[in-house]
Coordinates of C-alpha atoms in Angstrom, one line a residue:
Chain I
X1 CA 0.0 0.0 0.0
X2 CA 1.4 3.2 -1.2
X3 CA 1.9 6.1 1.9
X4 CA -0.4 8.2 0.7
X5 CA -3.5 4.9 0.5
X6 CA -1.8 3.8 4.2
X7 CA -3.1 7.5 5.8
X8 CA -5.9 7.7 3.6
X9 CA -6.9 4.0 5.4
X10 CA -6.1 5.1 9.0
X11 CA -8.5 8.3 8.9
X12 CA -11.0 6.9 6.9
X13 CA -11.1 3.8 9.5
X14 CA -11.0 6.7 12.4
X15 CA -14.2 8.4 10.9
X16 CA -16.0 5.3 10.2
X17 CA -15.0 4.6 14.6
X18 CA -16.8 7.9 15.2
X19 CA -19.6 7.2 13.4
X20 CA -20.5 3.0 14.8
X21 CA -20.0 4.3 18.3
X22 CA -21.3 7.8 18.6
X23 CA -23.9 8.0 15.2
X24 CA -24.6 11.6 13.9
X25 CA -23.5 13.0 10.4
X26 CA -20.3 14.7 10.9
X27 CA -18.0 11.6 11.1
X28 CA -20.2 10.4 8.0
X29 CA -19.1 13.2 6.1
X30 CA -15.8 13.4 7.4
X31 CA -15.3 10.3 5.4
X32 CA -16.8 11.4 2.7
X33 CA -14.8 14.5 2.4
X34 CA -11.9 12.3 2.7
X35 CA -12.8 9.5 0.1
X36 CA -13.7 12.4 -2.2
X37 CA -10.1 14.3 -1.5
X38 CA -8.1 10.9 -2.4
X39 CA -10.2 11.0 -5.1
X40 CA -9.3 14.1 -6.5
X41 CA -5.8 13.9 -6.0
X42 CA -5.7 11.4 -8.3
X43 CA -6.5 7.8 -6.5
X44 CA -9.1 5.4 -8.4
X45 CA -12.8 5.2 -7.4
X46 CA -12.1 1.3 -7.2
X47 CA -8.8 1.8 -4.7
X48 CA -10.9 4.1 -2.1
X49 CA -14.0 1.4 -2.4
X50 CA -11.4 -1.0 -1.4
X51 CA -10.4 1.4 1.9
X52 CA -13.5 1.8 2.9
X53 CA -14.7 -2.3 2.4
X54 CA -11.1 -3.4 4.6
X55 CA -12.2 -0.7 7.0
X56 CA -15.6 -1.1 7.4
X57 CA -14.8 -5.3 7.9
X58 CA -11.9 -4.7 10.3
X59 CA -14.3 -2.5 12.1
X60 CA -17.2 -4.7 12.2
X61 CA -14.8 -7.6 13.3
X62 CA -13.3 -5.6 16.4
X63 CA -17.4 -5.1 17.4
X64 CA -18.4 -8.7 17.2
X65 CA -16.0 -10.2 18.3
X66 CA -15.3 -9.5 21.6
X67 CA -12.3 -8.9 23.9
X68 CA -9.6 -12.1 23.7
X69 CA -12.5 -14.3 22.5
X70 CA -9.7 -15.4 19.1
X71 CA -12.0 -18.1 18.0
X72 CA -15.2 -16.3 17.3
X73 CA -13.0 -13.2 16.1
X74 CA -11.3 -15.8 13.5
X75 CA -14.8 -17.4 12.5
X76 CA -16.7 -14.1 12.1
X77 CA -13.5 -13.4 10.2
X78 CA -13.9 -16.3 7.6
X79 CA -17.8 -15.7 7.5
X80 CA -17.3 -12.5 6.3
X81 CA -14.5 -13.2 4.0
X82 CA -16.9 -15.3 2.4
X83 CA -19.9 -13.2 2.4
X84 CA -17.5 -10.3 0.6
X85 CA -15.3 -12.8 -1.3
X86 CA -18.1 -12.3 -4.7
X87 CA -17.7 -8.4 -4.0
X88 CA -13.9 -8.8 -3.5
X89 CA -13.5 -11.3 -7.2
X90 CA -15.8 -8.7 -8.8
X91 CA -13.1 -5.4 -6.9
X92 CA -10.1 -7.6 -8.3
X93 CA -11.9 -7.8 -11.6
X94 CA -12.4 -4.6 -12.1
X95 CA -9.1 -3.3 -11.2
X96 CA -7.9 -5.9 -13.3
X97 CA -10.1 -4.2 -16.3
X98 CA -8.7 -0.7 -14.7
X99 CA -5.3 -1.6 -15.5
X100 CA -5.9 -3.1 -19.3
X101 CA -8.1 0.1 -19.9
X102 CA -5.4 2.1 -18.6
X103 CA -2.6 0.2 -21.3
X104 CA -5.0 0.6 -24.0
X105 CA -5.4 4.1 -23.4
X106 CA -1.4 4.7 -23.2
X107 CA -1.3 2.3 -26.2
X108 CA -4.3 4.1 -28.5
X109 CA -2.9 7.4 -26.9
X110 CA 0.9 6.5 -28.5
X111 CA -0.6 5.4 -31.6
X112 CA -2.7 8.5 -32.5
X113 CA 0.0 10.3 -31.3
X114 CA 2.1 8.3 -34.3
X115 CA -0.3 8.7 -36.8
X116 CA -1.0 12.7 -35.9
X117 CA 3.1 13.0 -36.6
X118 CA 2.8 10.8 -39.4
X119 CA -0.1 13.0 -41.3
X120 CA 2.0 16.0 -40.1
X121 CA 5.2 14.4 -41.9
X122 CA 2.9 13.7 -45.1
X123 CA 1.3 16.8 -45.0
X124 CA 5.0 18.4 -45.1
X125 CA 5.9 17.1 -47.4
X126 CA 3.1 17.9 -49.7
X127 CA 3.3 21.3 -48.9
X128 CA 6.6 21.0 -50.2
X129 CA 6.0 19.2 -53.4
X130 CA 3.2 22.4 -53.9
X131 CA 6.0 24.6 -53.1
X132 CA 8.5 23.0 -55.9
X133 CA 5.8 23.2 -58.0
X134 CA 4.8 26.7 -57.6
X135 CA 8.6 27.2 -58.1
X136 CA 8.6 25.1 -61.4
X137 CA 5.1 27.4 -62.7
X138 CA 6.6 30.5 -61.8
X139 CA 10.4 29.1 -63.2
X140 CA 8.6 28.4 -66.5
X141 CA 7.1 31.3 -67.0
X142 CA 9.6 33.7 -66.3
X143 CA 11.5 31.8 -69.1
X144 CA 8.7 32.2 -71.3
X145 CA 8.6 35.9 -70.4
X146 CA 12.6 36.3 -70.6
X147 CA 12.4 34.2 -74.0
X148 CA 9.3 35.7 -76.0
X149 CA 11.1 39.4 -74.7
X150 CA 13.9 39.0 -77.3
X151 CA 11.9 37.2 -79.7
X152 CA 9.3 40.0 -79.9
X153 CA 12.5 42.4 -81.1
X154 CA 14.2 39.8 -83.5
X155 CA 10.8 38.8 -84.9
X156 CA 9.8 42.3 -84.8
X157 CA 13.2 43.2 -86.5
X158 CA 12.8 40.9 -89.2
X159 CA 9.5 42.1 -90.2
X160 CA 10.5 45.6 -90.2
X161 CA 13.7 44.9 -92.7
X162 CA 11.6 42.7 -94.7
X163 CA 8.6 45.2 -95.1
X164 CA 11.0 48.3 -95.4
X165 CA 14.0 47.3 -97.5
X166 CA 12.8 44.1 -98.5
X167 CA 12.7 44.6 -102.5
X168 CA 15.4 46.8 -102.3
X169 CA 17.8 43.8 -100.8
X170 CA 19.3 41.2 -103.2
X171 CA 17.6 37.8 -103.7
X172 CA 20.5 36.0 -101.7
X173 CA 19.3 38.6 -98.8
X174 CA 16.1 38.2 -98.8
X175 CA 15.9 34.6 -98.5
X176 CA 18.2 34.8 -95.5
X177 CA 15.9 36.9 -93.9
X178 CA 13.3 34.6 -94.6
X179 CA 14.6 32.2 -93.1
X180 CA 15.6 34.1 -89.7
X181 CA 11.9 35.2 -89.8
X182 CA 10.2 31.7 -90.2
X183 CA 12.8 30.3 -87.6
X184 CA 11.9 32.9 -85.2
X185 CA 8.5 32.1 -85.7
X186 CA 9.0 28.8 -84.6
X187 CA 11.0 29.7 -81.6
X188 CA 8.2 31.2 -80.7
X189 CA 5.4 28.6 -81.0
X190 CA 8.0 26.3 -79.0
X191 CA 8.0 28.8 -76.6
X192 CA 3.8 28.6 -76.6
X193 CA 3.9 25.1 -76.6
X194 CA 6.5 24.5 -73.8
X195 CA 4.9 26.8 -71.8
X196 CA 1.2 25.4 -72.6
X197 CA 2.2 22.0 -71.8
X198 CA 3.7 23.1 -68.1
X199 CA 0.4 24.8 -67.8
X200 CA -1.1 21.9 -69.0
X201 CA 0.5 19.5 -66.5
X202 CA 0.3 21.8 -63.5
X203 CA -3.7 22.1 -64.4
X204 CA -3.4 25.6 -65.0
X205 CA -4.3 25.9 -67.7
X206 CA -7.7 27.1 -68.2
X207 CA -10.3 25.6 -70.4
X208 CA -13.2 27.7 -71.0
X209 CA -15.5 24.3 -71.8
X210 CA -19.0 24.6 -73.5
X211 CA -21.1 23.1 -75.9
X212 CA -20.1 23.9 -79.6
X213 CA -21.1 23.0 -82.7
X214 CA -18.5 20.9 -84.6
X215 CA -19.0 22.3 -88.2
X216 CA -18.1 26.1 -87.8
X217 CA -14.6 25.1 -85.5
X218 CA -13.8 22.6 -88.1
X219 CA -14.1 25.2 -90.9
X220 CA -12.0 28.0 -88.3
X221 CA -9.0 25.3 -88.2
X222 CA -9.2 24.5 -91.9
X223 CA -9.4 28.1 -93.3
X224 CA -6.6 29.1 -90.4
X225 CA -3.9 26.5 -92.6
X226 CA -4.8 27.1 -96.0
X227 CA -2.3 29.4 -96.1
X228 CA 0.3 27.6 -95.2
X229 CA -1.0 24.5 -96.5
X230 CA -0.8 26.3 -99.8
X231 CA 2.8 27.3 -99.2
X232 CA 3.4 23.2 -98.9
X233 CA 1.5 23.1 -102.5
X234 CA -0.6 21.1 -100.8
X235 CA -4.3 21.2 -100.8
X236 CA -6.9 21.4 -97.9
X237 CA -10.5 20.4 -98.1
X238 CA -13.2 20.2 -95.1
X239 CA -15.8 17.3 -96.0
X240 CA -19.4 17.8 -94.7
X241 CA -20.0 17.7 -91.5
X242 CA -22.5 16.1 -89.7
X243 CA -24.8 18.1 -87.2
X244 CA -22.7 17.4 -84.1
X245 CA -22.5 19.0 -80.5
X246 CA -19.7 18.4 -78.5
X247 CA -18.9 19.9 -75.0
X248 CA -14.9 21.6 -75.5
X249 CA -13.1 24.7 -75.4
X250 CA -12.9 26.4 -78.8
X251 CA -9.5 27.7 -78.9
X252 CA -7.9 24.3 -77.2
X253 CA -10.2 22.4 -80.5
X254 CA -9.1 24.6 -82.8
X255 CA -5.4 24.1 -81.2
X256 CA -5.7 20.0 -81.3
X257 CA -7.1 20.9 -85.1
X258 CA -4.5 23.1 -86.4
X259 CA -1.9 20.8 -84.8
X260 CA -3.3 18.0 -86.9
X261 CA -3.7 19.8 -90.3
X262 CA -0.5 21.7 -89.9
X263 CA 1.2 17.7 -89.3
X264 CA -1.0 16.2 -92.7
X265 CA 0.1 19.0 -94.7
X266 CA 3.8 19.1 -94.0
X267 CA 4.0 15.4 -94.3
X268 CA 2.1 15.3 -97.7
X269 CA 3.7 15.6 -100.6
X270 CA 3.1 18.5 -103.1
X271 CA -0.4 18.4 -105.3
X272 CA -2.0 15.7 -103.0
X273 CA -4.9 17.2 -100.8
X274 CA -5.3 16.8 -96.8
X275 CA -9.1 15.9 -95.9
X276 CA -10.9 16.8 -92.7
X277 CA -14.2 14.7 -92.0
X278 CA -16.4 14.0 -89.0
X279 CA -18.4 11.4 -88.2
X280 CA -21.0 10.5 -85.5
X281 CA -21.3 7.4 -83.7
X282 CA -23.7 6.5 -80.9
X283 CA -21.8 8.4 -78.2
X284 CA -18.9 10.2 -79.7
X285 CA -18.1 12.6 -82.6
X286 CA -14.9 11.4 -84.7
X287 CA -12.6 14.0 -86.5
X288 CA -10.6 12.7 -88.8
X289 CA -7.3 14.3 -90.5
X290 CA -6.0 12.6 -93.5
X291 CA -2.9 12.6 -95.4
X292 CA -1.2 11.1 -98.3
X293 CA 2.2 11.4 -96.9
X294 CA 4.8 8.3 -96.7
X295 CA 2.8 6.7 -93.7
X296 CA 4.9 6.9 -89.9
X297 CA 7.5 4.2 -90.0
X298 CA 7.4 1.3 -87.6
X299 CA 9.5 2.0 -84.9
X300 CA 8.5 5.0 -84.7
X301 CA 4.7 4.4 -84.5
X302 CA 5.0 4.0 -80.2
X303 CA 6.4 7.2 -79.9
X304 CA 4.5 9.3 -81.7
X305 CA 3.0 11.1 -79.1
X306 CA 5.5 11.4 -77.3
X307 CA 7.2 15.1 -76.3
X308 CA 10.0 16.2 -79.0
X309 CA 9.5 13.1 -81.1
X310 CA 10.2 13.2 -84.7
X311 CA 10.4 10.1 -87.1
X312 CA 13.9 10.1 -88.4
X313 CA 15.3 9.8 -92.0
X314 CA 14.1 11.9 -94.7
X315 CA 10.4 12.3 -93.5
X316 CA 11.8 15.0 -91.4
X317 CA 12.6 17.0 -94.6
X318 CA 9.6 19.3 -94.3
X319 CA 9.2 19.0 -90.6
X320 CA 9.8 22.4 -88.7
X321 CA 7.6 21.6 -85.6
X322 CA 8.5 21.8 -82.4
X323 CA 8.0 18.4 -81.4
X324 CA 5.6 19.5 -78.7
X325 CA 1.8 19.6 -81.2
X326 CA 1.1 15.9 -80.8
X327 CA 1.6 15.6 -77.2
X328 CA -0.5 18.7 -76.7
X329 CA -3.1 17.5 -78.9
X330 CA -3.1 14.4 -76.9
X331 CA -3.1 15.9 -73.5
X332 CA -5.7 18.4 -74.7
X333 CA -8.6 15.5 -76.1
X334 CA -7.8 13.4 -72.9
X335 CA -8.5 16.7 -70.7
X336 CA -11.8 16.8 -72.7
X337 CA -12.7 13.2 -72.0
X338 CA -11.7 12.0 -75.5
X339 CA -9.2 9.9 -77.2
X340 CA -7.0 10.1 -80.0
X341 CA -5.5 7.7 -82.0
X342 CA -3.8 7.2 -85.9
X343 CA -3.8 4.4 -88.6
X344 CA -0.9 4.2 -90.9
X345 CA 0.5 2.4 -93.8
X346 CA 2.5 3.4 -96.5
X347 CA 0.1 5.3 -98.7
X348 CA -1.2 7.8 -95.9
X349 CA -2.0 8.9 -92.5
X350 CA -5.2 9.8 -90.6
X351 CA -5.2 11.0 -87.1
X352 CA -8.6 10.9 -85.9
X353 CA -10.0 11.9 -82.0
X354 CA -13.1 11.4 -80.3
X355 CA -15.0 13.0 -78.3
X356 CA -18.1 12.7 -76.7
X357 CA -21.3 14.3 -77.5
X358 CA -22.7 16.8 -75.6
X359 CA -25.3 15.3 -73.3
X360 CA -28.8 16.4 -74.5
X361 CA -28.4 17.3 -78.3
X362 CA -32.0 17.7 -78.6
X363 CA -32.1 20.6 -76.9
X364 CA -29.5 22.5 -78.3
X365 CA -30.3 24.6 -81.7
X366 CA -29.1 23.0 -84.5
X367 CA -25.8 23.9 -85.6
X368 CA -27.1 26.8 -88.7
X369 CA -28.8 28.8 -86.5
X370 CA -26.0 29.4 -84.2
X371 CA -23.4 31.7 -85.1
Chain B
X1 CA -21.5 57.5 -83.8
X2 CA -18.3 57.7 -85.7
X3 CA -14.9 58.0 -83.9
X4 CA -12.5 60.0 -85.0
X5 CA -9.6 58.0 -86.7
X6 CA -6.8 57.2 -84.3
X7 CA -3.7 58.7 -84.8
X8 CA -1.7 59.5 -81.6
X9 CA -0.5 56.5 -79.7
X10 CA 1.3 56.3 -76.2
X11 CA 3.6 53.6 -76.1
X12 CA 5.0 52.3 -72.9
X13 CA 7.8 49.2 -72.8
X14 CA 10.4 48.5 -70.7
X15 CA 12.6 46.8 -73.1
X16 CA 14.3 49.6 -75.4
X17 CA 14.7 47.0 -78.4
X18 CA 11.1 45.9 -78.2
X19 CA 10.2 49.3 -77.8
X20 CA 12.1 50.6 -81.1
X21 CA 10.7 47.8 -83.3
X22 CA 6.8 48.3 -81.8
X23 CA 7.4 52.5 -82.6
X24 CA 8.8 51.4 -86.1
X25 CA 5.9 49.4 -86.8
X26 CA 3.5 51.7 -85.7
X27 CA 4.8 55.2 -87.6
X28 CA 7.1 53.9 -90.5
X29 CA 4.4 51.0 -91.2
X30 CA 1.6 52.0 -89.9
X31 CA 1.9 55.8 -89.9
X32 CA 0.9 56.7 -86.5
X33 CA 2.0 59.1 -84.5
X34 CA 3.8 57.5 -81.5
X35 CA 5.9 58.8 -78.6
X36 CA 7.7 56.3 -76.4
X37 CA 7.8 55.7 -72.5
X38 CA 10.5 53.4 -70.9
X39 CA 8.6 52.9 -67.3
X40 CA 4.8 53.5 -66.2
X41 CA 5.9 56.8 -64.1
X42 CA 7.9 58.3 -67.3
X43 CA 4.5 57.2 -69.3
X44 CA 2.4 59.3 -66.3
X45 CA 4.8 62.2 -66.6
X46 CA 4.8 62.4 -70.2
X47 CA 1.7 61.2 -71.3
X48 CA -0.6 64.5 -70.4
X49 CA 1.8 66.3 -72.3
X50 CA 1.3 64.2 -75.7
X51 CA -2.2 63.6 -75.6
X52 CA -2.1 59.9 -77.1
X53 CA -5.7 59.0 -78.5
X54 CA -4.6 55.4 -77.0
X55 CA -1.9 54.1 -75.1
X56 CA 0.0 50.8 -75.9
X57 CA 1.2 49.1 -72.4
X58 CA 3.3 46.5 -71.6
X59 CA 2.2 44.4 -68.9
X60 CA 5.4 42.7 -67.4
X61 CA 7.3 45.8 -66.5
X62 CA 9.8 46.4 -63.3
X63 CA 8.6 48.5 -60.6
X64 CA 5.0 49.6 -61.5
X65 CA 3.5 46.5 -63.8
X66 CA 1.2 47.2 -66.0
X67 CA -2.0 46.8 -64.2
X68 CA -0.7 49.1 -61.5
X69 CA 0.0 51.7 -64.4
X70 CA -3.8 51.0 -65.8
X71 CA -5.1 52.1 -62.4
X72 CA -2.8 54.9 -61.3
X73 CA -3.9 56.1 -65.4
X74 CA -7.3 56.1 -64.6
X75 CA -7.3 58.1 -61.6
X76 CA -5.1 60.5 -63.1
X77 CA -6.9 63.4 -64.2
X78 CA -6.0 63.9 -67.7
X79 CA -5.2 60.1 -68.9
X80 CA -8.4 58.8 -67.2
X81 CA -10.4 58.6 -70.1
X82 CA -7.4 57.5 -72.7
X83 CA -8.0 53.8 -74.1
X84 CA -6.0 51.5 -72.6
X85 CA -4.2 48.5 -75.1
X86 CA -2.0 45.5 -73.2
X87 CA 0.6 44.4 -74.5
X88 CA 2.1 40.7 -73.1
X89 CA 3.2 37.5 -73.6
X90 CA 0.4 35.2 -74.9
X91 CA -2.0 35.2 -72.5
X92 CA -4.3 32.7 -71.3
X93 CA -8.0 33.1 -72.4
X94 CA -9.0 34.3 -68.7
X95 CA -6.2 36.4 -68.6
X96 CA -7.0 38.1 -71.5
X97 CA -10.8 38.6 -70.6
X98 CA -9.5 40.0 -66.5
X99 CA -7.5 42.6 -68.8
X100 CA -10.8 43.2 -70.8
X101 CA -12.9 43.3 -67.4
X102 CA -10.5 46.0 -65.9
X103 CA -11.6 48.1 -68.8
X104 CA -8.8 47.9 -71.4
X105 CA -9.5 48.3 -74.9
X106 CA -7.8 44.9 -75.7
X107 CA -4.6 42.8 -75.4
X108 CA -1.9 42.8 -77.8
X109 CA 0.5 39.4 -77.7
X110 CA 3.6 39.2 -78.4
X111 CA 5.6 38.7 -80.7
X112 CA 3.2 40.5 -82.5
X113 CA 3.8 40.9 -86.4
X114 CA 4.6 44.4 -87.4
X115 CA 3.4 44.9 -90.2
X116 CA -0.2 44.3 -88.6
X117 CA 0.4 46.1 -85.4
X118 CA -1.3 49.4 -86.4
X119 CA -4.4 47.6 -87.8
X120 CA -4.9 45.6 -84.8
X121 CA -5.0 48.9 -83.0
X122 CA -7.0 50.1 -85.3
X123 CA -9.5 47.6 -84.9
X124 CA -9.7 47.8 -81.6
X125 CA -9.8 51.5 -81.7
X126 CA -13.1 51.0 -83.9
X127 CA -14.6 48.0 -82.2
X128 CA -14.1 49.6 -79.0
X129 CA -15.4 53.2 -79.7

């Protein structure tokens, strides 16, 4: 018995004297103002229940049993053992259920405690990763910025010269200027397409997504390359196009569009003709893009969508892209829930992507009286 | 109601090369009239003096950006009413519609093409009259 238990037992047996020999209420709450103090400083309910059982049975003995009379004092002593020993098994019990409550407490209390550091650790560490992150966005486009800064002078530059003193400059001249000019053209559309791509994969970039009519975005993308289809000598024709809703962001369509013509055309040869169709199946609408080019050569069929990929050998010939258009387009139809995809073979190429149709055609206007 | 043709522009870039190829374009191309600020607070200073029909502003600039230069030009008591054009690096759609929704005239990306930078402006010009 711990000191403290050992004089909470000798006043508490005191009171409970008081109170069998003389009665009245002050020795009753005596101990009850002592129970309820070794309460509060922190012993069990169970271990002052005990005190006052042992006290109140050592008490009762000394009273029955009287002066010297050992006998009687050890019978009445076994009698009541046995009387309390039920209420004694069920005190043992429950301080034995004290004690496991009490490990399981320490035990839930260190294992909550483990997982609260452990979600602080992850949550760390995401806020870390978000950090990098921001770092990488704001990295990117300070490039962009520091890049297109430049480019806006040289391309500017070019321009000027070429608009100014262009027929004044000798043929040689010229066509090196032309060739500065279109170059810094496609710096910057890398530029745009790095930095949409990093936008793209951070998700922010914004798509403004609504339902559109297929037809008129079709015929944007198409009339957009004609020009520089027609540079290639290469012709461009839209097919009819079926009344067809789909749920997209124009400019992002037009983008995944462009990026396909642009491809068809610099990969055709000269006097053939690059088609753009659509179709409509049960759920999605199919845009096609097909060429007449050479077809994309075996090996290289896996990686086409990959970032900077470009077939080798002599297809590249024509190819001044950035390597960047298919992987947008890509990442661009799979943010709109679509899917894109090519057949091949040595005669021609389509690249074709779905998407699905916007949810309750019926209720939208057809496409000619929109627009 | 038909707005007089625009003819004075106010052109304000941090980047001096930028800033010579953008004025080229504008008066030897595109015959405007155009007088050039290197900072927002030189573009404050100057600009009352000029009395641009529009002014041409780059966004990304050092020390007062361009927005900041948008609002301290339309409390300012003789610019307050002068059409506002951005100038950036391509924007995002949204971008381009919070630049719209603070009141600009338009945004201009860059690189922009010179030989089409004075009709752009033009069209704005109109469009936004």
């Amino acid at each position: 018995m711990k000191a403290p238990l050992k004089v909470l037992a000798s006043e508490y047996a005191a009171a409970l004297k008081d109170y069998l020999e003389r009665g009245g209420e002050a020795p009753l709450f005596r101990a009850y103002q002592i129970g309820r103090d070794a309460v509060r400083e922190g012993l069990g309910v169970l271990e002052v229940a005990a005190v006052h059982q042992e006290s109140l049975v050592s008490e009762l003995l000394g009273r029955l049993a009287p002066q010297g009379s050992q006998p009687i004092a050890a019978r009445a002593a076994e009698f009541l053992a046995e009387a309390l020993a039920p209420f004694e098994a069920n005190r043992r019990g429950s301080l034995e259920v004290n004690t496991l409550l009490r490990d399981i407490n320490s035990e839930l209390e260190q294992r909550v405690g483990k997982a609260l550091r452990d979600y602080q650790a992850a949550e760390d560490m995401l806020a870390e990763q978000r950090r990098l992150e921001a770092l990488k966005d704001d990295f990117v486009s300070m490039v962009s910025h520091e890049l297109r800064t430049p480019l806006t002078s040289i391309h500017g530059a070019l321009g000027l010269l070429e608009s100014k003193f262009g027929a004044a400059l000798p043929e040689d001249a010229r066509r090196l200027v032309d060739v500065a000019r279109r170059n810094s053209q496609r710096l910057a559309r890398l530029v745009d397409n790095v930095l949409d791509l990093q936008r793209m994969e951070s998700g922010a970039l914004a798509f403004d997504v609504k339902e559109l009519c297929l037809q008129p975005l079709l015929q944007s993308a198409v009339e957009t390359n004609q020009p520089y289809a027609a540079r290639l000598g290469v012709g461009l024709r839209l097919d009819a196009v079926p009344d067809v809703h789909v749920v997209a962001d124009s400019d992002r369509l037009i983008q995944v569009v462009t990026n396909l013509v642009s491809n068809a055309a610099k990969y055709s040869p000269a006097g053939e003709t690059v088609v753009v169709s659509a179709e409509r199946t049960l759920t999605h609408a199919r845009v096609r893009v097909t060429d007449s080019g050479p077809g994309i050569p075996e090996n290289f069929r896996p990686r086409v969508f990959e970032r900077f990929a470009q077939a080798d050998g002599s297809t590249t010939r024509r190819a001044d892209g950035s390597g960047l258009g298919l992987s947008i387009s890509k990442a661009i139809v799979e943010r709109l829930g679509g899917t894109i995809g090519f057949d091949t073979c040595l005669t021609g190429t389509t690249f074709y992507f779905d998407l699905p149709l916007a949810a309750a055609p019926a209720e939208a206007p057809p496409c000619n009286e929109r627009r | 109601v038909q707005r007089a043709p625009l003819k004075r522009v106010l052109l304000v870039e941090d980047d001096p090369d930028v800033r010579l190829v953008a004025a080229l374009a504008l008066t030897d191309l595109g015959g405007l009239t155009v007088e050039v600020c290197g900072s927002a607070r030189e573009a404050l200073e100057v600009g009352p003096g000029f009395g641009p029909d529009m002014i041409l502003l780059d966004v990304m600039m050092p020390d007062m950006d361009g927005v900041a230069a948008f609002h301290a030009m339309r409390a300012h008591a003789a610019l307050h009413a002068t059409p506002v054009v951005f100038m950036t690096a391509r924007a995002q759609p949204h971008e381009v519609a919070r630049y719209r929704a603070l009141g600009s005239l338009g945004v201009v990306t860059k690189p922009f093409e010179p030989e089409t930078l004075a009709d752009t402006l033009r069209g704005l010009w109109r469009d936004g009259g």
